[in-house]
Tab-separated table of N, CA and C in Angstrom:
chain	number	residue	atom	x	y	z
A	1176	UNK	N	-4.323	-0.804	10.058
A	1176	UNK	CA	-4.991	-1.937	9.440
A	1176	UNK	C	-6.369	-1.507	8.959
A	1177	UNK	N	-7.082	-2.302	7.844
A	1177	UNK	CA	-8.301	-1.628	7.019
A	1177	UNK	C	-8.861	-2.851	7.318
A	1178	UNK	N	-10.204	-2.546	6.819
A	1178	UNK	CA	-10.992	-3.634	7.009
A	1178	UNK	C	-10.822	-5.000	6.364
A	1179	UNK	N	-10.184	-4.281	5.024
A	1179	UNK	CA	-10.079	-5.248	3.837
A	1179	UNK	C	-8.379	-6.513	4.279
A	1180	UNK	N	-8.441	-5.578	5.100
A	1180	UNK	CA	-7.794	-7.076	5.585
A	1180	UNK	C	-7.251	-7.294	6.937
A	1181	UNK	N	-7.979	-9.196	7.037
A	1181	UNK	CA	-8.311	-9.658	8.475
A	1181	UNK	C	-7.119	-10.709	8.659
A	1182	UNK	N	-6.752	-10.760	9.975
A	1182	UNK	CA	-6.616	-11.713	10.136
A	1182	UNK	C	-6.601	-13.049	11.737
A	1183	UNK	N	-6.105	-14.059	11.212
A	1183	UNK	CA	-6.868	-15.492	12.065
A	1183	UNK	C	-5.773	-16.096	13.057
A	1184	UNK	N	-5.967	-16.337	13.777
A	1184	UNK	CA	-4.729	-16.702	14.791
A	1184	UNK	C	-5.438	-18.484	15.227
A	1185	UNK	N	-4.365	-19.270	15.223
A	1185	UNK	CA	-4.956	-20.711	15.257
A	1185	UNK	C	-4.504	-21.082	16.906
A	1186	UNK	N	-3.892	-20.480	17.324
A	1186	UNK	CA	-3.192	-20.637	19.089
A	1186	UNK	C	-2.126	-21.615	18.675
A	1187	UNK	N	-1.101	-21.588	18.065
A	1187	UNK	CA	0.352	-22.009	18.234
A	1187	UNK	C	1.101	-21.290	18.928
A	1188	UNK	N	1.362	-21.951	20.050
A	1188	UNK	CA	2.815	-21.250	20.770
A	1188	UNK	C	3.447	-20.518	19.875
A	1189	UNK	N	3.775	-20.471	18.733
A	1189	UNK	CA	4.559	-20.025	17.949
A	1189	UNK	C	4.458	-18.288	17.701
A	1190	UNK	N	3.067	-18.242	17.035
A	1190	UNK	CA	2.213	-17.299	17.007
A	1190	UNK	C	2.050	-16.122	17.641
A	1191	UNK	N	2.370	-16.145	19.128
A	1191	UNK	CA	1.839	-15.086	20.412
A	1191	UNK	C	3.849	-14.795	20.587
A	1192	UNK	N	4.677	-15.498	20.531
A	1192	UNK	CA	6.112	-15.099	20.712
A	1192	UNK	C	6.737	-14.868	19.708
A	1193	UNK	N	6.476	-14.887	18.409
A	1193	UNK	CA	7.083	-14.568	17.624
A	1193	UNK	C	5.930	-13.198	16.234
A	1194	UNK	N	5.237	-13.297	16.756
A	1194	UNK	CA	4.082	-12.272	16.787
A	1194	UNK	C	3.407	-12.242	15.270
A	1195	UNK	N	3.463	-13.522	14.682
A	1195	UNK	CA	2.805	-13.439	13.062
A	1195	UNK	C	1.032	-14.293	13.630
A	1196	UNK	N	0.397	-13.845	12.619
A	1196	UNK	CA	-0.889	-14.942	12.116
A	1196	UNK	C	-0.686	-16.229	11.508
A	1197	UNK	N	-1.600	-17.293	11.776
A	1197	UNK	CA	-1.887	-18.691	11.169
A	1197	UNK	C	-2.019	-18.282	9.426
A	1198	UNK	N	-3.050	-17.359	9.465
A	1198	UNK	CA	-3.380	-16.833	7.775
A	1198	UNK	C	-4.073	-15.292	7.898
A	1199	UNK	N	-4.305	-14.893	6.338
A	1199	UNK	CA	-4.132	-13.204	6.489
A	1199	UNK	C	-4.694	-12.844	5.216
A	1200	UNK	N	-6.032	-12.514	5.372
A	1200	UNK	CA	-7.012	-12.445	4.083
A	1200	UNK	C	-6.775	-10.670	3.421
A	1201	UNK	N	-6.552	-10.470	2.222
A	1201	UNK	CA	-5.992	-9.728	2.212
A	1201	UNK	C	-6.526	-9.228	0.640
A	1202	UNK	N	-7.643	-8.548	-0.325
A	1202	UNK	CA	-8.239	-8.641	-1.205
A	1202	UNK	C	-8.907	-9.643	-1.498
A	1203	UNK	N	-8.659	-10.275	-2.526
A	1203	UNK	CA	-9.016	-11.610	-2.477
A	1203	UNK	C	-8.212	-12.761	-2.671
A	1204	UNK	N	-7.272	-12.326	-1.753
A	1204	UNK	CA	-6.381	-13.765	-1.440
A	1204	UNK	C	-6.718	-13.764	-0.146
A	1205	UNK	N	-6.236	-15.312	0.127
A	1205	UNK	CA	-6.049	-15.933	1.402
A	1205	UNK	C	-4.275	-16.345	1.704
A	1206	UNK	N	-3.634	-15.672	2.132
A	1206	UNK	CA	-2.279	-16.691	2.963
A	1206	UNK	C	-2.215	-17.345	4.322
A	1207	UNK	N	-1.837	-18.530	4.218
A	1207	UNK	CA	-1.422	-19.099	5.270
A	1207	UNK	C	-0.254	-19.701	5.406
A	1208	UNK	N	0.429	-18.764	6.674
A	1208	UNK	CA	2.096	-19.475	6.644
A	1208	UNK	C	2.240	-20.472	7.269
A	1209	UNK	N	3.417	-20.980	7.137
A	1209	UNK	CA	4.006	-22.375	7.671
A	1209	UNK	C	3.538	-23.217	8.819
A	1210	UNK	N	2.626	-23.743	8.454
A	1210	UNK	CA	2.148	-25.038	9.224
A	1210	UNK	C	2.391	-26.115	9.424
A	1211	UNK	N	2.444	-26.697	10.420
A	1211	UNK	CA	3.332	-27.788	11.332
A	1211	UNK	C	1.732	-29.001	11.455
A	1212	UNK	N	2.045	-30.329	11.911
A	1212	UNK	CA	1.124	-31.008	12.675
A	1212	UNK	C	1.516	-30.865	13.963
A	1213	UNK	N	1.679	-29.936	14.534
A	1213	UNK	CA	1.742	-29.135	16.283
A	1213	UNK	C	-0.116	-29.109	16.214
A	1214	UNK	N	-0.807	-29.221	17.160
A	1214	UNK	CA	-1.845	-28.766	17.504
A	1214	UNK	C	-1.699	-28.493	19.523
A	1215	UNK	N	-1.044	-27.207	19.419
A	1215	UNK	CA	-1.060	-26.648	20.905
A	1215	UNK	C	0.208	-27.211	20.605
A	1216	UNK	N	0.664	-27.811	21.816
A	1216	UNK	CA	2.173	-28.517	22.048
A	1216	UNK	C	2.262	-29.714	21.955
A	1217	UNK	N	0.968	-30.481	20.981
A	1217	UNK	CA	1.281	-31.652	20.891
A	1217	UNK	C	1.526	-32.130	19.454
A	1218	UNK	N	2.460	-32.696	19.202
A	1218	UNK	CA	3.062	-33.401	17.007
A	1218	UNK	C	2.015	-34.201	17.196
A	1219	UNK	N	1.426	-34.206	16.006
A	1219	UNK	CA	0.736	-35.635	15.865
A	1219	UNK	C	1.258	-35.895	14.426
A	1220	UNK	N	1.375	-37.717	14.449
A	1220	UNK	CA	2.298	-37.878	13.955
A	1220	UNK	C	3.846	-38.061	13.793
A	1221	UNK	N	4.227	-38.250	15.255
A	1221	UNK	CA	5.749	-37.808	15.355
A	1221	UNK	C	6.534	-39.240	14.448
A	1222	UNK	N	7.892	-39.199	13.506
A	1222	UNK	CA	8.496	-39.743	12.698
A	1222	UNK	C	7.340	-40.538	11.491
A	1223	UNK	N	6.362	-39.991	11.309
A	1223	UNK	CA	5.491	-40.327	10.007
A	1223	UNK	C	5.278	-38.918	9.066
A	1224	UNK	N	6.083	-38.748	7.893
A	1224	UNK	CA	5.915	-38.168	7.140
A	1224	UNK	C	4.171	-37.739	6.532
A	1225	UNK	N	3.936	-39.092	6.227
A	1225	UNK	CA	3.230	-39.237	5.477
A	1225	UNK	C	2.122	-38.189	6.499
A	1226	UNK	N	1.567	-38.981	7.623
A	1226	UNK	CA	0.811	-38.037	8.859
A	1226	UNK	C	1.077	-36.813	9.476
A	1227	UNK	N	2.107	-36.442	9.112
A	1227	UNK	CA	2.551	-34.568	9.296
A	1227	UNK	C	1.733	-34.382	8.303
A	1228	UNK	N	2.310	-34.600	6.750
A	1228	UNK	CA	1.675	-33.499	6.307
A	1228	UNK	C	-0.014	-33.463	5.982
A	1229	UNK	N	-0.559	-34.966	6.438
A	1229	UNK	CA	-1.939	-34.879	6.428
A	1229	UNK	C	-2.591	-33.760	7.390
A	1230	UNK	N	-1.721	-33.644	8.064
A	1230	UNK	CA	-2.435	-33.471	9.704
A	1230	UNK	C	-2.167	-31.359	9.085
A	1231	UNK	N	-1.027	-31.289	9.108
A	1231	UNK	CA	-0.422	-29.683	8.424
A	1231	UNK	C	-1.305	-29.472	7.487
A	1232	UNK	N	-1.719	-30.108	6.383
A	1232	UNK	CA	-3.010	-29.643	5.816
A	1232	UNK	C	-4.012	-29.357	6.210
A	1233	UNK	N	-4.602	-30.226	6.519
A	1233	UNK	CA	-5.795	-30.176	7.712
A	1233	UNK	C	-5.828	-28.828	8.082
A	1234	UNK	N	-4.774	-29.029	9.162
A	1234	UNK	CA	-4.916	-27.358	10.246
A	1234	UNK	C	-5.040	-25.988	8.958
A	1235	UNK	N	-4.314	-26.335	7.432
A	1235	UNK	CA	-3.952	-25.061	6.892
A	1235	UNK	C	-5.346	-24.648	5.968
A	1236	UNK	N	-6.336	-25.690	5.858
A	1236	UNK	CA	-7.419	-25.936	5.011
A	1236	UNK	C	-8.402	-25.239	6.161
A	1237	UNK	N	-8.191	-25.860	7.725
A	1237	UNK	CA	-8.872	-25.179	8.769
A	1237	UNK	C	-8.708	-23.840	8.340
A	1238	UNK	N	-7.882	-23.250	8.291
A	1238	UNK	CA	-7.382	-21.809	8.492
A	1238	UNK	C	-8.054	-21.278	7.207
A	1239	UNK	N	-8.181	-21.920	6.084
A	1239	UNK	CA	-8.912	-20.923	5.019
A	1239	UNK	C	-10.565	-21.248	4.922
A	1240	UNK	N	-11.217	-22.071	6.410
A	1240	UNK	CA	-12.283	-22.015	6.307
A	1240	UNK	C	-12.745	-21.529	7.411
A	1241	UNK	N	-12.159	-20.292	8.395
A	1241	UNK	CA	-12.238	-19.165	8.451
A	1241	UNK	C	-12.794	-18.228	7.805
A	1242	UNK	N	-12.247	-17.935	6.300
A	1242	UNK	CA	-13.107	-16.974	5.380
A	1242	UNK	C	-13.564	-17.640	4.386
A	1243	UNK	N	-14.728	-18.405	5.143
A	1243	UNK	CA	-15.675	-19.992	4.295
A	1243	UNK	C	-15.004	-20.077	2.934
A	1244	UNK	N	-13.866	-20.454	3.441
A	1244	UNK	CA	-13.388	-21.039	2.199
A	1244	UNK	C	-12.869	-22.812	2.433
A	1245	UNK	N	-13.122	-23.514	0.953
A	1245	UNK	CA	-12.279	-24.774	1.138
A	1245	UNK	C	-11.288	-25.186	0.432
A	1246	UNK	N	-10.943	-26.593	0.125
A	1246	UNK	CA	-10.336	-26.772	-0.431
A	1246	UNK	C	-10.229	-26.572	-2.299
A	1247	UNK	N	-10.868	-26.471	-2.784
A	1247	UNK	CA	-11.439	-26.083	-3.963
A	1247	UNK	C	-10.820	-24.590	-3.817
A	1248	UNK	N	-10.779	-23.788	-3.314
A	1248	UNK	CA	-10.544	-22.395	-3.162
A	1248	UNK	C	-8.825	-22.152	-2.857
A	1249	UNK	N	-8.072	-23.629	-3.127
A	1249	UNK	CA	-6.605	-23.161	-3.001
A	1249	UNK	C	-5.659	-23.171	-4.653
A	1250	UNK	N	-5.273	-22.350	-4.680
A	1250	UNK	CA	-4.411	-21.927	-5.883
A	1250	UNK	C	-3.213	-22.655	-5.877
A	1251	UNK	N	-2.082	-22.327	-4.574
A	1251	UNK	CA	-0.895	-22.861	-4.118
A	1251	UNK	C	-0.438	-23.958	-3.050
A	1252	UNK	N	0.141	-24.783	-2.978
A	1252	UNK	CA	0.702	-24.828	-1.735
A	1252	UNK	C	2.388	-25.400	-1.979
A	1253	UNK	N	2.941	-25.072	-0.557
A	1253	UNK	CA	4.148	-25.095	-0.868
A	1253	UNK	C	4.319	-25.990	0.222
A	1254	UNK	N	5.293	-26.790	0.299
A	1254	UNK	CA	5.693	-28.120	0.782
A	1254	UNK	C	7.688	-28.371	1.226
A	1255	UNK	N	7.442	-28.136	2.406
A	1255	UNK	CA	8.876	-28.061	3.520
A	1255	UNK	C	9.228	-29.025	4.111
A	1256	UNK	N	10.132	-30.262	3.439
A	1256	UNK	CA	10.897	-31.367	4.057
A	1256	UNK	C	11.849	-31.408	4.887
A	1257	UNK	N	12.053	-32.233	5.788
A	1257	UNK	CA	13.268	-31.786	6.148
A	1257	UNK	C	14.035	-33.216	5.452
A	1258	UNK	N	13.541	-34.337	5.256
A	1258	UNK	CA	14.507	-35.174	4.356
A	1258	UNK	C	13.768	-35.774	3.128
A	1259	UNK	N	14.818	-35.973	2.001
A	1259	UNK	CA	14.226	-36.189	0.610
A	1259	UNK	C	13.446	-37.421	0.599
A	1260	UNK	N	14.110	-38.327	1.327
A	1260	UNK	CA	13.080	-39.448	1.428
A	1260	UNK	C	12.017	-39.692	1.926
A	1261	UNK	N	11.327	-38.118	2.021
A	1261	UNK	CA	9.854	-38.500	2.497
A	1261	UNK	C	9.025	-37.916	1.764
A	1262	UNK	N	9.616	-37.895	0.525
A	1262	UNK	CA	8.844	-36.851	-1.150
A	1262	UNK	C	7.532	-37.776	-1.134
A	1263	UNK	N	7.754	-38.876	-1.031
A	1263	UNK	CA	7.024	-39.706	-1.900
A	1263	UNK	C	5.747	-39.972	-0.957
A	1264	UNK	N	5.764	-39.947	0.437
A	1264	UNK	CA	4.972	-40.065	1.177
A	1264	UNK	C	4.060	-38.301	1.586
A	1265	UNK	N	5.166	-37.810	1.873
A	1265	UNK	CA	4.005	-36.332	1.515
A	1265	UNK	C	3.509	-35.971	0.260
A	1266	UNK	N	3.901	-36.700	-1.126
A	1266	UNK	CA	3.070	-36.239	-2.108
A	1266	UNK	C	1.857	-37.522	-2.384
A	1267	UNK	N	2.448	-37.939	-1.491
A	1267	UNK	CA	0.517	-39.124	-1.355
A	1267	UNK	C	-0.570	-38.412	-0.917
A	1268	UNK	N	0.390	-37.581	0.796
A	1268	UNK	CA	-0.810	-36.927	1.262
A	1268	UNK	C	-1.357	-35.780	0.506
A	1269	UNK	N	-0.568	-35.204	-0.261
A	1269	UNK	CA	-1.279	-33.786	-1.047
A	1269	UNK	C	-1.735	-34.268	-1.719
A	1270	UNK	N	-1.681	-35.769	-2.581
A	1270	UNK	CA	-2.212	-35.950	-4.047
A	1270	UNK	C	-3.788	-36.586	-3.241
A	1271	UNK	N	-3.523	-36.935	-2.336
A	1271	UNK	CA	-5.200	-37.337	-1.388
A	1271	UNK	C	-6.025	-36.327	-1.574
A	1272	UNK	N	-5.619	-35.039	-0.609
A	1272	UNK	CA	-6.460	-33.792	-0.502
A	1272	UNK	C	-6.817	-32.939	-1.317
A	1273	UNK	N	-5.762	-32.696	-2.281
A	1273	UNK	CA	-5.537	-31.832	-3.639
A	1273	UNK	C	-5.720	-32.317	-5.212
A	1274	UNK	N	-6.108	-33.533	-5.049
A	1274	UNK	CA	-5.777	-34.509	-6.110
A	1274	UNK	C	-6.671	-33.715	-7.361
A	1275	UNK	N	-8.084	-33.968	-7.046
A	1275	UNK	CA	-9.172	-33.026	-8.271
A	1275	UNK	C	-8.922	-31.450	-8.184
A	1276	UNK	N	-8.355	-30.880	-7.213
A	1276	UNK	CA	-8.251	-29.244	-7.377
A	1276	UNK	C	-6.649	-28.782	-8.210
A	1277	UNK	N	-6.240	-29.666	-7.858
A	1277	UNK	CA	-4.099	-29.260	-8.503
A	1277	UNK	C	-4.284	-27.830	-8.202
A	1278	UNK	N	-3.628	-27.131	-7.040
A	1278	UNK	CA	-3.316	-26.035	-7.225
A	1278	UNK	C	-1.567	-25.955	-7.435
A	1279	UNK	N	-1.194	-25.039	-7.884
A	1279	UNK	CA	0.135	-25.044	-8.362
A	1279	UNK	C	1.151	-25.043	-7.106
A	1280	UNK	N	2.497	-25.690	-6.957
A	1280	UNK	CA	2.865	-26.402	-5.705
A	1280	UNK	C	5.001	-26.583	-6.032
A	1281	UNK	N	4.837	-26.541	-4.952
A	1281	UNK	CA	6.544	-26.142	-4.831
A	1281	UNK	C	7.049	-26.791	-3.501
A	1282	UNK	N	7.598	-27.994	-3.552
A	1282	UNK	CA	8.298	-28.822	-2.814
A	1282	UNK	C	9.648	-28.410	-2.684
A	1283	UNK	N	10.186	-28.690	-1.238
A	1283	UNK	CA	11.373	-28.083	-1.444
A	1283	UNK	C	12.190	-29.134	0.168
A	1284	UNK	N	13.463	-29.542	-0.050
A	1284	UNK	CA	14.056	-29.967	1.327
A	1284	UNK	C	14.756	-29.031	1.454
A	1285	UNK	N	14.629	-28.642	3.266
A	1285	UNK	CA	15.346	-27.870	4.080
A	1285	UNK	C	15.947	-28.473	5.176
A	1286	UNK	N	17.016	-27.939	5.268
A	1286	UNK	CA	18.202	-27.770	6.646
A	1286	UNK	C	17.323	-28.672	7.912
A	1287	UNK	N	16.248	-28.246	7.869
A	1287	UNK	CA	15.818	-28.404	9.329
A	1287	UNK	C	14.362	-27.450	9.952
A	1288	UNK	N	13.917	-27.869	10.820
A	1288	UNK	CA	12.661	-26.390	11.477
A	1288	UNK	C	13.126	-26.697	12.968
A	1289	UNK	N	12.437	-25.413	13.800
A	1289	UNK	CA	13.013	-25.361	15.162
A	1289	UNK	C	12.551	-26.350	16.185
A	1290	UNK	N	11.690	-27.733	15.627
A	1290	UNK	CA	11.731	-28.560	16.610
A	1290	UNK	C	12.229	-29.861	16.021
A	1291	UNK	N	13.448	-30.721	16.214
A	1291	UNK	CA	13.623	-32.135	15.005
A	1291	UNK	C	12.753	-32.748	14.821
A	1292	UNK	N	11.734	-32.773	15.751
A	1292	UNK	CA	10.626	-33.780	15.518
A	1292	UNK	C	9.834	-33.232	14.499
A	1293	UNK	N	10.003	-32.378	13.643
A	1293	UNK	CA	9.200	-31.751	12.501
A	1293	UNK	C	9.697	-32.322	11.327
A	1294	UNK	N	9.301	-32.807	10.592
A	1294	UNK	CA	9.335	-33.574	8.944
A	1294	UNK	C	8.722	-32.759	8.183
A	1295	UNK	N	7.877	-32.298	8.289
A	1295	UNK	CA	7.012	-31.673	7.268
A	1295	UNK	C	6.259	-30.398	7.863
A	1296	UNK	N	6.636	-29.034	6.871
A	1296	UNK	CA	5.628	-27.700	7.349
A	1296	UNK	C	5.256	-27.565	5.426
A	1297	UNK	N	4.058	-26.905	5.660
A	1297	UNK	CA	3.388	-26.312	4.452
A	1297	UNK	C	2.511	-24.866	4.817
A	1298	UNK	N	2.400	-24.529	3.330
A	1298	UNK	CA	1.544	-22.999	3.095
A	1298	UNK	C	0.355	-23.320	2.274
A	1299	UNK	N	-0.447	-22.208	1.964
A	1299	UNK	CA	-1.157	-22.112	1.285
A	1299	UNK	C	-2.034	-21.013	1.005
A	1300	UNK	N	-2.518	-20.842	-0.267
A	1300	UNK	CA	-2.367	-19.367	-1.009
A	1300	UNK	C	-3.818	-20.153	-1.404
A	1301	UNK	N	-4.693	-19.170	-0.864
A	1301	UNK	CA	-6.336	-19.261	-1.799
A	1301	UNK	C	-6.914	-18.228	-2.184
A	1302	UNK	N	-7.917	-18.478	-3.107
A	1302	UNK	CA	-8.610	-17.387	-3.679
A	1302	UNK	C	-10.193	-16.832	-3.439
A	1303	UNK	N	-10.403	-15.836	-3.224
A	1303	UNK	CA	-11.758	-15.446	-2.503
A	1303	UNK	C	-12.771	-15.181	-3.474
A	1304	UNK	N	-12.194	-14.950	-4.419
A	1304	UNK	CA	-12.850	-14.111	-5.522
A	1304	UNK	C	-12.814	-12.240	-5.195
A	1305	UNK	N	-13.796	-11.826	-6.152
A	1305	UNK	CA	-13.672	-10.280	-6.026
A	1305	UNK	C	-14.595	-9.694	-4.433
A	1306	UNK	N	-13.522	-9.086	-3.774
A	1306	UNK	CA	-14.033	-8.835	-2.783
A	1306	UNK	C	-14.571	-7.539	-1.963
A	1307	UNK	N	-15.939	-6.916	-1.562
A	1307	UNK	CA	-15.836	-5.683	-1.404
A	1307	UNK	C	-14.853	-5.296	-0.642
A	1308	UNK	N	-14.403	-3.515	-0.952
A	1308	UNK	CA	-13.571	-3.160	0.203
A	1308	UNK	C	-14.555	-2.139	0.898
């Protein structure tokens, strides 16, 4: 590993047993993978769409202000349902947080995530600008 790239661990159970980072600064990007409204072992939000993915932002916006970055500084995010009928309520919550920045965005329903009580995981891809190495 080089200097030029760090990375941030948020303490999800998930994290320490399955052995990835929260996010992973890396030139001048920022990634952050799949985020849940888990904070430790507790959902917040459990059967509210709409409050997963407020709450999954939150933590993933936390994670890119780590490398003082904010929301203004996200390019992507990508958006993990587990049912179609909750499009309309997680794109309230992104159009809340993201509304003046639009970074470019990719919704998608899936099968399922490894706890049912999960409705909603998201990512997000930011930009640092030019960064020394």
């Amino acid at each position: 590993m080089t200097d030029a790239v760090r990375r941030v661990q948020s303490g999800s159970p998930w994290e320490e047993s399955f052995g990835f980072a929260r996010a992973v600064a890396a030139g001048d990007r920022v990634l952050v993978g799949g985020t849940t409204s888990f904070k430790g072992r507790v959902l917040y939000g459990e059967g509210d769409p709409y409050e997963q993915a407020r709450v999954a932002f939150a933590h993933a916006v936390e994670a890119i202000g780590e490398f003082g970055l904010d929301i203004g500084s996200v390019l992507r995010t990508r958006m993990y349902l587990s049912h179609a009928r909750d499009v309309d309520e997680v794109g309230r919550a992104h159009r809340e947080i993201f509304g003046a920045v639009r970074p470019v965005s990719t919704l998608l329903v899936v099968e399922g995530f490894v706890d049912p009580r999960i409705l909603v995981e998201v990512e997000l891809e930011a930009y640092r600008g030019a960064v020394d190495s």
